[in-house]
């Protein structure tokens, strides 16, 4: 069988555009062999000093002979929250309109930062190949070694530097190879301050420092010469002392021993003592680099090894006093367990981040402030500040809601999670349950209406070959809800039509003619659709009576979960059910005040049903062999999901509870927080977090839990 995708072009060279805050590291053109479509994936880097929340690009397309084709005029990367000096974009495909496209020119149109400032490419210039020449340090000739010595004083990671820094085309290229905007004060990779780095590459200053260094070497040489002369003088005195007598061989022998001992004494004691004293003088004068080198050269003489650590510690303290926090952190980190070096490094890092967080807070950049304070945990009053930020987001959400600005309200409520009822409000406004579904595979709905999948893609076979591809959703667009069945996937479109992918032995994918659909559910071999008039349609497979829904009226929501039965909520809060009832899973006619309903399945074809009530409690009916229906004591629940003999519930504070079959760890969700939606598969559980990322536990043998790199918004 052929591969599904073929990369037809992969450009790995760096591209830039003068003054543009985003670099283009690489891009690839990929062909989808199932439909011959072409899509583009770009790997960008944010080199601004603040996060990016959106970016727009245009793509100029041409064929293999560079004949122009239809272009992409404006493609948005939305809700991306890209931190400074972070790569992004390579997980987002850009569909190209012509499948003969083989060459592209990429144009950055607009960059929107988290503080709502923007960079715009009004002339619509395309990215250019980053061509520049950087001189190696060795090009300085006799000054090269001095440059390295001076560099070591200002950069703790000076060993990363092989080149001289340069400014070109609005960018600074550091000696370590990192590229930043000219406005950057320091390098994010080696942490050197650029002004100090460029000042170091001054021939006159280097020559002066080299002369000073040579003078020190000459001074040391003179001291060594004085030591040598002193050794010779002592030897001569010893000779004269014993020259006058030769009466006893033992005396002569003794003089030889004395001379040898003096030589050893000079080499092992006198010279090291002089060097040790010189190192102490350098330390006292604040010449830490030279002191470290001298103490290091002394090896295990006296406490030289300890002095190396002491000197680096004092050096770090000095850098901190001078305001060089990055240099101090680097040195303290190198010291490992010495004294309180680790604590010092942690304290400085925390204080620096705290100061950044406070600056962002005072500048009313609450998204940035909240993220920084959250990372600080219990440092100082960071936890209280996080709550303050969430309160502000919550208030902003309510204000936006009063103005009918639901997009802003949703964004702000998600930022406020789990403050007050922010989860409930966000779930209602954003229809968050529609964005996630699972069975043997996991399906996610992105903000742009496209679909992402993970896990089994060929669970059903016929004559030894896959009979359906339930994850074949790459070309789906304008989707507003996804539902994962046992062997198929259903997508509800914004225009009320329905798409399907996967196994179709029982007609479960025969939904192309459906219209005016407002809700869908993919079951085990069948699909159900709720029409806008409150009636229900279903595909033909009816072995268990699950299609007996023609008389249903006033339905407002279908159940979630792939089972042998189907349930639905009526406008008055009561429920109806159809399908297999061998475990009593359809005995729910007396349920009232239901706001959410799920169908589950179990061993030997058994099933169960869960209902969420308005008061946040949960009711259950059906098979309970593995304790999946033990939910009577659950409270403050805002969503439920039923899997294969296990049940998961989302609480109003963003935490998650579970009960039932746990062989694969699918119920190990007690540590989850800030969850806004859940879905249970066959033997795994997936949670959607308030930042749009996902967590998953359970059986991952087919990759259904490989969602850690997903970001739905």
XYZ file of C-alpha atoms in Angstrom:
713
model
C 0.000 0.000 0.000
C 1.271 3.493 -0.868
C 2.019 6.186 1.700
C -0.789 8.644 2.361
C 1.496 11.701 2.119
C 4.490 12.599 -0.053
C 6.722 15.608 0.618
C 7.323 17.204 -2.798
C 9.490 20.093 -1.571
C 11.262 20.724 1.736
C 13.122 24.030 2.079
C 15.349 23.982 5.174
C 17.219 27.259 4.683
C 16.436 30.306 6.840
C 14.336 33.171 5.445
C 13.769 36.649 6.853
C 12.245 40.006 5.989
C 13.741 43.282 7.151
C 12.312 44.355 10.534
C 9.800 41.459 10.523
C 9.458 39.978 14.045
C 8.976 36.447 12.690
C 11.645 34.311 11.014
C 10.804 31.526 8.555
C 13.012 28.562 9.510
C 11.705 26.084 6.950
C 8.694 25.051 4.935
C 7.406 21.960 3.149
C 4.955 21.238 0.360
C 3.143 17.941 0.943
C 0.891 15.961 -1.375
C -2.115 14.038 -0.029
C -2.024 10.905 -2.184
C -5.662 10.089 -1.477
C -7.025 13.166 -3.291
C -3.842 14.693 -4.875
C -4.306 17.930 -2.890
C -1.277 19.988 -1.854
C -0.779 21.719 1.462
C 1.953 23.918 2.920
C 3.452 23.737 6.399
C 5.703 26.539 7.670
C 7.983 26.588 10.708
C 8.215 30.148 12.067
C 10.015 31.660 15.069
C 8.759 34.590 17.130
C 11.818 36.834 17.683
C 9.865 39.690 19.261
C 10.041 40.381 22.996
C 6.354 39.622 23.561
C 3.938 36.781 22.751
C 2.150 36.540 19.403
C -1.546 35.670 19.474
C -2.233 35.686 15.718
C -0.444 35.935 12.371
C -1.638 36.268 8.779
C 0.293 35.154 5.720
C -0.237 35.102 1.955
C 1.187 32.444 -0.355
C 2.163 33.100 -3.983
C 1.978 29.792 -5.842
C 3.542 28.560 -9.094
C 4.022 25.239 -10.839
C 7.237 23.320 -11.508
C 8.101 25.687 -14.395
C 7.334 28.751 -12.222
C 4.118 29.595 -14.058
C 1.832 31.499 -11.693
C -1.171 29.690 -10.220
C -4.033 30.610 -7.903
C -2.737 32.084 -4.636
C -3.682 32.024 -0.960
C -4.501 35.677 -0.290
C -4.853 35.562 3.479
C -4.343 32.588 5.810
C -4.707 33.200 9.585
C -2.848 31.452 12.410
C -5.285 32.168 15.249
C -5.196 31.781 19.053
C -1.585 30.629 18.984
C -0.069 32.381 22.066
C 3.533 31.964 20.891
C 6.102 33.052 23.481
C 9.272 34.957 22.454
C 11.902 32.855 20.631
C 9.532 29.903 20.236
C 8.910 27.940 17.034
C 5.352 27.583 15.726
C 3.177 26.893 12.707
C 4.566 23.564 11.516
C 1.545 21.656 12.873
C -0.892 23.798 10.871
C -1.496 22.845 7.227
C -2.269 25.594 4.704
C -4.398 24.154 1.897
C -3.252 25.377 -1.547
C -5.906 25.917 -4.253
C -4.051 24.195 -7.127
C -2.668 20.662 -6.802
C 0.081 21.373 -9.373
C 1.752 23.869 -7.021
C 5.444 23.070 -6.631
C 6.942 26.478 -5.732
C 5.797 29.088 -3.247
C 6.720 32.533 -1.989
C 5.525 33.207 1.548
C 4.474 36.717 2.567
C 4.008 37.687 6.228
C 1.064 40.101 6.144
C 0.356 40.893 9.776
C 1.513 39.893 13.260
C -0.763 40.569 16.236
C 0.822 40.532 19.688
C -0.781 39.664 23.016
C -0.933 43.362 23.953
C -2.924 44.021 20.721
C -0.083 45.916 19.053
C 0.647 44.856 15.484
C 3.354 44.632 12.850
C 2.103 44.985 9.281
C 3.770 44.352 5.922
C 1.981 47.091 3.992
C 4.104 46.578 0.872
C 3.422 42.811 0.961
C 7.067 41.862 0.500
C 7.853 38.150 0.532
C 10.353 36.451 2.833
C 13.916 36.522 1.466
C 16.704 33.985 1.868
C 18.772 35.014 4.904
C 22.155 35.600 3.279
C 24.867 37.103 5.423
C 28.560 36.710 6.092
C 29.808 36.315 9.647
C 33.526 36.561 10.365
C 35.073 33.841 12.546
C 36.828 34.924 15.727
C 40.075 33.599 14.235
C 39.917 36.441 11.689
C 41.128 38.767 14.469
C 44.577 37.181 14.169
C 46.773 37.821 17.198
C 43.840 39.481 18.974
C 41.621 36.369 18.713
C 42.696 34.811 22.030
C 42.311 38.151 23.812
C 38.796 38.503 22.343
C 37.927 35.079 23.799
C 39.315 36.088 27.192
C 37.327 39.337 27.198
C 34.226 37.524 25.926
C 34.439 35.069 28.825
C 34.117 37.995 31.247
C 30.757 39.121 29.821
C 29.255 35.809 28.707
C 29.034 32.687 30.850
C 28.387 30.648 27.671
C 31.294 32.083 25.717
C 32.259 28.607 24.513
C 29.204 28.754 22.206
C 30.777 31.635 20.261
C 32.740 30.821 17.108
C 32.009 34.018 15.184
C 32.000 37.776 15.637
C 28.585 39.420 15.997
C 27.116 41.376 13.117
C 24.157 43.586 12.248
C 22.504 42.975 8.898
C 19.130 43.765 7.310
C 17.593 44.904 10.614
C 18.780 41.847 12.540
C 21.549 41.089 15.008
C 23.422 37.822 14.500
C 25.089 36.873 17.772
C 28.463 35.166 17.890
C 26.665 32.031 19.089
C 24.586 32.016 15.891
C 21.262 33.220 17.338
C 19.358 35.794 15.262
C 17.325 38.575 16.892
C 15.878 41.922 15.923
C 18.280 44.865 16.221
C 16.094 46.184 19.045
C 16.923 43.178 21.282
C 19.171 44.040 24.220
C 20.533 40.557 24.850
C 20.830 37.159 23.210
C 18.128 34.669 24.293
C 20.500 31.741 23.701
C 23.783 32.717 25.394
C 22.371 35.685 27.395
C 25.156 38.113 26.492
C 24.274 41.820 26.310
C 24.738 42.926 22.697
C 26.162 46.349 23.546
C 28.910 44.710 25.622
C 29.459 42.104 22.903
C 29.966 44.660 20.128
C 32.089 46.839 22.443
C 34.350 43.838 22.990
C 35.159 43.693 19.268
C 37.201 46.900 19.405
C 40.716 46.529 18.006
C 42.161 49.357 20.117
C 40.624 48.015 23.322
C 41.645 44.445 22.472
C 45.217 45.605 21.837
C 45.256 47.456 25.149
C 43.872 44.430 27.010
C 46.365 42.179 25.248
C 49.212 44.457 26.317
C 47.911 44.346 29.888
C 47.634 40.570 29.699
C 51.175 40.274 28.325
C 52.375 42.577 31.092
C 50.811 40.254 33.660
C 52.488 37.305 31.972
C 55.810 39.163 32.029
C 55.273 40.035 35.679
C 54.570 36.385 36.400
C 57.656 35.403 34.390
C 59.764 37.799 36.439
C 58.408 36.277 39.622
C 59.200 32.848 38.264
C 62.703 34.049 37.422
C 63.118 35.449 40.940
C 61.996 32.117 42.332
C 64.502 30.373 40.093
C 67.331 32.682 41.278
C 66.314 32.186 44.881
C 66.460 28.461 44.344
C 69.939 28.756 42.820
C 71.091 30.996 45.682
C 69.820 28.556 48.249
C 71.563 25.754 46.423
C 74.830 27.744 46.329
C 74.615 28.448 50.045
C 74.081 24.792 50.667
C 77.136 23.953 48.607
C 79.311 26.482 50.445
C 78.093 25.295 53.768
C 79.180 21.777 53.112
C 82.174 22.521 50.840
C 84.634 23.122 53.695
C 84.275 19.668 55.048
C 84.616 16.350 53.378
C 85.510 14.423 56.430
C 82.499 12.188 56.365
C 80.843 10.641 53.431
C 77.593 10.903 55.301
C 77.972 14.683 55.402
C 78.585 14.808 51.656
C 75.616 12.558 51.114
C 73.595 14.747 53.435
C 74.450 17.857 51.413
C 73.268 16.188 48.218
C 70.020 15.217 49.914
C 69.609 18.766 51.205
C 70.107 20.232 47.719
C 67.596 17.803 46.228
C 65.149 18.513 49.019
C 65.524 22.241 48.399
C 64.732 21.760 44.706
C 61.643 19.742 45.565
C 60.653 22.301 48.185
C 60.930 25.112 45.641
C 58.873 23.310 43.006
C 56.194 21.908 45.283
C 55.874 24.658 47.882
C 57.463 28.003 47.015
C 56.131 28.375 43.432
C 52.579 27.191 44.248
C 52.519 29.504 47.275
C 53.394 32.475 45.085
C 50.731 31.498 42.525
C 48.176 30.957 45.308
C 48.910 34.418 46.720
C 48.580 35.910 43.242
C 45.184 34.209 42.812
C 43.999 35.591 46.140
C 45.104 39.064 45.053
C 43.158 38.706 41.791
C 40.103 37.620 43.774
C 40.365 40.607 46.106
C 40.702 42.943 43.108
C 37.543 41.520 41.516
C 39.441 39.908 38.629
C 37.363 36.766 38.995
C 38.063 35.152 35.634
C 41.852 35.250 36.098
C 41.493 34.111 39.705
C 39.409 31.102 38.652
C 41.979 30.145 36.017
C 44.878 30.427 38.479
C 43.176 28.465 41.259
C 42.140 25.831 38.709
C 45.777 25.520 37.521
C 46.877 24.858 41.129
C 44.835 21.642 41.205
C 44.780 20.098 44.699
C 47.338 22.511 46.223
C 46.016 23.615 49.604
C 42.295 24.426 49.173
C 42.601 25.626 45.570
C 39.681 23.452 44.402
C 37.457 24.964 47.060
C 38.743 28.415 46.116
C 37.570 27.872 42.524
C 34.018 27.386 43.791
C 34.321 30.269 46.241
C 35.578 32.589 43.487
C 32.754 31.650 41.112
C 30.276 32.194 43.946
C 31.701 35.671 44.666
C 31.717 36.356 40.905
C 28.021 35.507 40.717
C 27.313 37.781 43.698
C 29.227 40.575 41.973
C 27.249 40.158 38.749
C 24.011 40.229 40.724
C 25.069 43.452 42.472
C 25.813 44.996 39.068
C 22.355 44.057 37.790
C 23.582 41.264 35.515
C 20.961 38.753 36.638
C 21.450 36.450 33.660
C 25.192 36.207 34.309
C 24.558 35.584 38.004
C 22.041 32.840 37.262
C 24.465 31.167 34.853
C 27.308 31.123 37.401
C 25.149 29.998 40.320
C 23.757 27.201 38.143
C 27.278 25.999 37.329
C 28.068 25.644 41.044
C 25.647 22.783 41.609
C 25.376 21.886 45.301
C 27.994 24.405 46.470
C 26.741 26.437 49.434
C 23.297 27.868 48.594
C 24.056 28.314 44.888
C 20.952 26.408 43.743
C 18.725 28.426 46.046
C 20.364 31.655 44.869
C 19.807 30.769 41.200
C 16.190 29.808 41.867
C 15.540 32.969 43.879
C 16.986 35.214 41.171
C 15.043 33.431 38.424
C 11.850 33.688 40.442
C 12.427 37.352 41.259
C 13.158 38.207 37.620
C 9.987 36.444 36.505
C 7.996 38.013 39.325
C 9.186 41.468 38.256
C 8.163 40.711 34.659
C 4.782 39.488 35.860
C 4.235 42.618 37.960
C 5.222 44.836 35.033
C 2.741 43.034 32.812
C 0.056 43.287 35.498
C 0.614 47.012 35.983
C 0.529 47.489 32.212
C -2.844 45.663 32.201
C -1.422 42.820 30.117
C -3.308 40.289 32.179
C -2.825 37.285 29.849
C 0.953 37.610 30.135
C 0.838 38.378 33.851
C -1.376 35.383 34.624
C 0.875 33.000 32.686
C 3.999 34.276 34.470
C 2.434 34.255 37.943
C 1.049 30.732 37.347
C 4.527 29.396 36.583
C 5.786 30.883 39.868
C 3.411 28.762 41.956
C 3.564 29.766 45.613
C 6.416 32.287 45.207
C 5.570 35.414 47.215
C 1.939 36.349 46.440
C 1.909 34.808 42.943
C -1.076 32.566 43.731
C -3.096 35.596 44.860
C -2.067 37.486 41.739
C -3.271 34.627 39.547
C -6.671 34.865 41.221
C -6.684 38.641 40.689
C -5.980 38.117 36.986
C -8.744 35.538 36.743
C -11.174 37.941 38.438
C -10.282 40.612 35.893
C -10.750 38.148 33.008
C -14.099 37.053 34.462
C -15.291 40.659 34.734
C -14.127 41.367 31.164
C -16.024 38.280 29.964
C -19.272 39.465 31.560
C -18.813 42.911 30.026
C -18.252 41.382 26.594
C -21.286 39.149 27.065
C -23.446 42.192 27.813
C -22.303 43.596 24.471
C -23.104 40.297 22.705
C -19.393 39.889 21.930
C -19.361 36.127 22.456
C -15.879 35.573 20.975
C -14.270 37.884 23.519
C -16.471 36.532 26.294
C -15.403 32.959 25.534
C -11.714 33.943 25.460
C -11.990 35.770 28.798
C -14.030 33.044 30.524
C -11.440 30.445 29.464
C -8.695 32.642 30.913
C -10.691 32.885 34.161
C -11.001 29.089 34.632
C -11.771 27.818 37.245
C -12.906 31.093 38.877
C -16.564 31.043 39.950
C -18.774 29.618 37.147
C -16.307 30.386 34.337
C -16.182 26.736 33.205
C -19.949 26.458 32.856
C -20.154 29.755 30.986
C -17.266 28.879 28.656
C -18.743 25.440 27.939
C -22.110 27.014 27.078
C -20.789 29.801 24.859
C -18.177 27.671 23.102
C -20.158 24.401 22.831
C -16.962 22.761 24.048
C -18.374 19.226 24.154
C -18.654 19.469 20.372
C -14.883 19.813 20.035
C -13.853 16.413 21.377
C -14.904 12.790 20.887
C -13.289 9.375 21.261
C -13.692 5.631 20.746
C -10.692 3.595 19.493
C -9.542 6.879 17.998
C -9.630 10.476 19.222
C -11.151 13.330 17.222
C -10.612 17.048 17.860
C -12.264 20.093 16.283
C -9.984 23.082 15.644
C -11.159 26.687 15.824
C -10.950 27.060 12.046
C -13.512 24.288 11.510
C -11.025 21.612 10.471
C -10.545 18.276 12.224
C -7.544 16.513 13.765
C -7.391 12.813 14.671
C -5.219 10.250 16.469
C -5.375 6.513 16.982
C -6.843 3.574 15.059
C -7.560 4.384 11.420
C -8.541 0.977 10.055
C -10.314 -0.944 12.827
C -12.640 -2.691 10.340
C -11.228 -5.133 7.769
C -12.727 -6.984 4.817
C -10.821 -9.803 3.055
C -7.665 -8.833 4.929
C -7.748 -5.183 3.805
C -8.905 -2.075 5.733
C -12.567 -1.474 4.966
C -12.710 2.092 6.201
C -10.566 4.986 7.382
C -12.269 6.655 10.329
C -9.436 9.188 10.673
C -9.592 10.290 7.031
C -10.894 13.781 7.799
C -8.082 15.955 6.426
C -10.265 17.660 3.836
C -13.171 18.427 6.176
C -13.969 22.144 6.607
C -16.654 24.250 8.311
C -17.248 21.581 10.967
C -18.991 22.587 14.206
C -19.235 19.197 15.982
C -17.404 15.859 15.818
C -18.571 12.440 17.004
C -16.487 9.244 17.085
C -18.254 5.920 16.509
C -16.904 2.398 16.842
C -15.581 2.293 13.255
C -16.525 5.672 11.809
C -16.390 9.414 12.435
C -19.170 11.962 11.939
C -18.798 15.713 11.396
C -21.667 18.203 11.609
C -21.140 21.196 9.299
C -22.164 24.789 9.982
C -24.733 24.628 7.151
C -26.571 21.713 8.799
C -25.224 19.004 6.517
C -23.182 16.027 7.721
C -19.891 14.384 6.689
C -18.747 10.835 7.474
C -15.553 8.796 7.242
C -14.811 5.155 7.985
C -16.454 1.750 7.791
C -19.834 1.705 6.021
C -20.880 -1.953 6.103
C -24.155 -1.054 7.826
C -24.734 2.271 6.095
C -23.517 4.271 9.108
C -21.805 6.754 6.771
C -24.838 7.258 4.488
C -25.551 10.773 5.756
C -24.731 12.951 2.717
C -28.400 13.699 2.035
C -29.185 14.917 5.543
C -30.032 18.633 5.966
C -31.113 20.981 8.752
C -29.171 18.894 11.296
C -28.275 20.535 14.626
C -26.766 17.578 16.537
C -25.223 14.192 15.700
C -24.181 10.994 17.448
C -22.053 8.178 16.003
C -22.986 4.833 17.545
C -21.892 1.222 17.040
C -22.735 0.679 13.366
C -25.289 3.501 13.106
C -25.519 7.317 13.096
C -28.219 9.559 14.554
C -29.031 13.149 13.579
C -31.205 15.721 15.338
C -33.095 18.026 12.984
C -33.872 21.663 13.690
C -37.571 20.834 14.131
C -36.835 18.518 17.080
C -37.275 15.259 15.169
C -34.591 12.630 14.674
C -33.160 10.787 11.661
C -31.048 7.636 11.781
C -29.182 5.349 9.373
C -30.620 1.923 8.540
C -28.849 -0.566 10.859
C -31.538 -1.558 13.395
C -30.660 -5.005 14.775
C -31.169 -3.766 18.338
C -34.010 -1.324 17.714
C -31.783 1.726 17.949
C -33.447 3.163 14.841
C -36.927 3.204 16.399
C -36.927 6.970 16.817
C -39.409 8.091 14.159
C -41.976 9.130 16.773
C -39.571 11.217 18.842
C -40.539 14.900 19.104
C -39.296 18.033 20.877
C -35.757 16.652 21.155
C -33.096 19.233 22.045
C -29.964 17.056 22.420
C -28.696 13.591 21.539
C -26.644 11.378 23.824
C -22.871 11.169 23.469
C -21.035 7.847 23.304
C -20.912 4.901 20.894
C -23.116 2.098 22.200
C -25.874 -0.289 21.013
C -28.542 2.113 22.206
C -29.337 5.789 21.791
C -30.852 8.336 24.188
C -32.008 11.927 23.869
C -33.137 14.882 25.993
C -36.526 16.502 25.398
C -37.292 20.197 25.798
C -38.962 19.547 29.169
C -35.855 17.863 30.629
C -37.205 14.319 30.347
C -35.447 11.670 28.267
C -36.194 8.914 25.759
C -34.157 5.888 24.673
C -34.120 3.171 22.007
C -32.006 0.098 21.302
C -30.579 -2.762 23.372
C -32.098 -2.918 26.858
C -30.825 -6.243 28.221
C -29.239 -4.508 31.225
C -31.997 -1.962 31.771
C -29.971 0.809 30.150
C -33.098 2.203 28.448
C -35.192 2.281 31.640
C -34.876 6.030 32.022
C -38.391 7.297 31.307
C -38.746 8.647 34.861
C -35.662 10.854 34.686
C -36.273 14.609 34.926
C -34.302 17.852 34.789
C -31.603 16.239 32.633
C -29.070 18.564 30.929
C -26.575 16.032 29.529
C -26.876 12.334 28.659
C -24.369 9.632 27.662
C -24.561 6.012 26.569
C -21.901 3.491 27.554
C -21.137 -0.111 26.708
C -19.456 -3.027 28.416
C -18.423 -6.634 28.327
C -20.688 -9.218 26.648
C -22.737 -6.528 24.898
C -24.030 -4.980 28.093
C -24.696 -1.239 28.322
C -25.474 1.632 30.671
C -26.774 5.214 30.509
C -25.769 8.331 32.470
C -27.802 11.488 33.002
C -26.563 14.823 34.357
C -29.180 16.773 36.286
C -29.522 20.547 36.626
C -28.380 20.402 40.255
C -25.006 18.858 39.265
C -25.819 15.319 40.421
C -25.736 12.247 38.186
C -28.181 9.373 37.672
C -27.399 6.023 36.030
C -29.184 2.980 34.660
C -28.005 -0.360 33.276
C -25.031 -2.662 33.789
C -22.867 -1.970 36.863
C -20.573 -5.016 36.926
C -17.446 -2.830 37.199
C -18.930 -0.011 39.293
C -19.414 2.286 36.301
C -22.788 3.395 37.660
C -21.533 4.251 41.159
C -22.171 7.965 40.698
C -24.938 8.671 43.206
C -22.597 10.652 45.489
C -21.146 12.839 42.743
C -21.841 16.564 43.095
C -21.022 19.798 41.247
C -20.750 17.881 37.954
C -21.006 19.857 34.686
C -20.354 17.050 32.160
C -20.312 13.241 32.064
C -18.905 10.720 29.604
C -19.422 6.959 29.408
C -16.752 4.560 28.150
C -16.255 0.800 28.112
C -17.493 -0.065 31.604
C -16.163 3.173 33.114
C -17.551 6.670 33.735
C -15.847 10.056 33.923
C -17.292 13.298 35.293
C -16.133 16.910 34.962
C -16.618 19.078 38.045
C -17.366 22.802 38.090
C -13.873 23.552 39.459
C -12.165 21.961 36.439
C -11.159 18.744 38.194
C -12.252 15.287 37.053
C -13.643 12.177 38.797
C -13.967 8.625 37.488
C -15.334 5.229 38.440
C -15.423 1.748 36.913
C -13.089 -0.460 34.877
C -9.505 0.830 35.163
C -7.238 -1.888 33.758
C -5.420 0.533 31.439
C -5.435 3.508 33.812
C -8.296 5.206 31.972
C -9.708 6.372 35.318
C -6.436 7.931 36.547
C -7.660 11.513 36.193
C -7.543 12.765 39.780
C -4.563 15.050 39.065
C -6.183 16.860 36.151
C -7.142 20.523 36.552
C -8.454 23.405 34.425
C -10.395 20.875 32.306
C -13.352 22.265 30.320
C -14.493 19.185 28.350
C -14.053 15.400 28.534
C -14.554 12.384 26.310
C -14.144 8.676 27.003
C -13.142 6.159 24.383
C -13.036 2.391 24.420
C -10.215 2.217 26.972
C -8.888 5.783 27.234
C -9.986 9.198 28.508
C -9.240 12.600 26.975
C -9.526 15.992 28.645
C -9.609 19.422 26.996
C -7.905 22.154 29.046
C -8.837 25.821 29.195
C -5.771 26.766 27.124
C -6.872 24.496 24.254
C -4.322 21.742 24.949
C -5.265 18.146 25.751
C -4.378 15.448 28.269
C -5.075 11.734 27.937
C -4.748 8.508 29.953
C -5.447 4.862 29.253
C -4.682 2.368 26.507
C -2.375 3.972 23.941
C -1.416 0.890 21.945
C -2.893 2.447 18.791
C -1.875 6.050 19.553
C -5.291 7.336 20.661
C -3.624 9.173 23.556
C -1.036 10.915 21.343
C -2.663 14.318 21.713
C -0.134 16.175 23.866
C 0.883 18.398 20.940
C -2.703 19.306 19.999
C -4.002 22.816 20.563
C -7.642 23.285 19.580
C -7.496 27.094 19.967
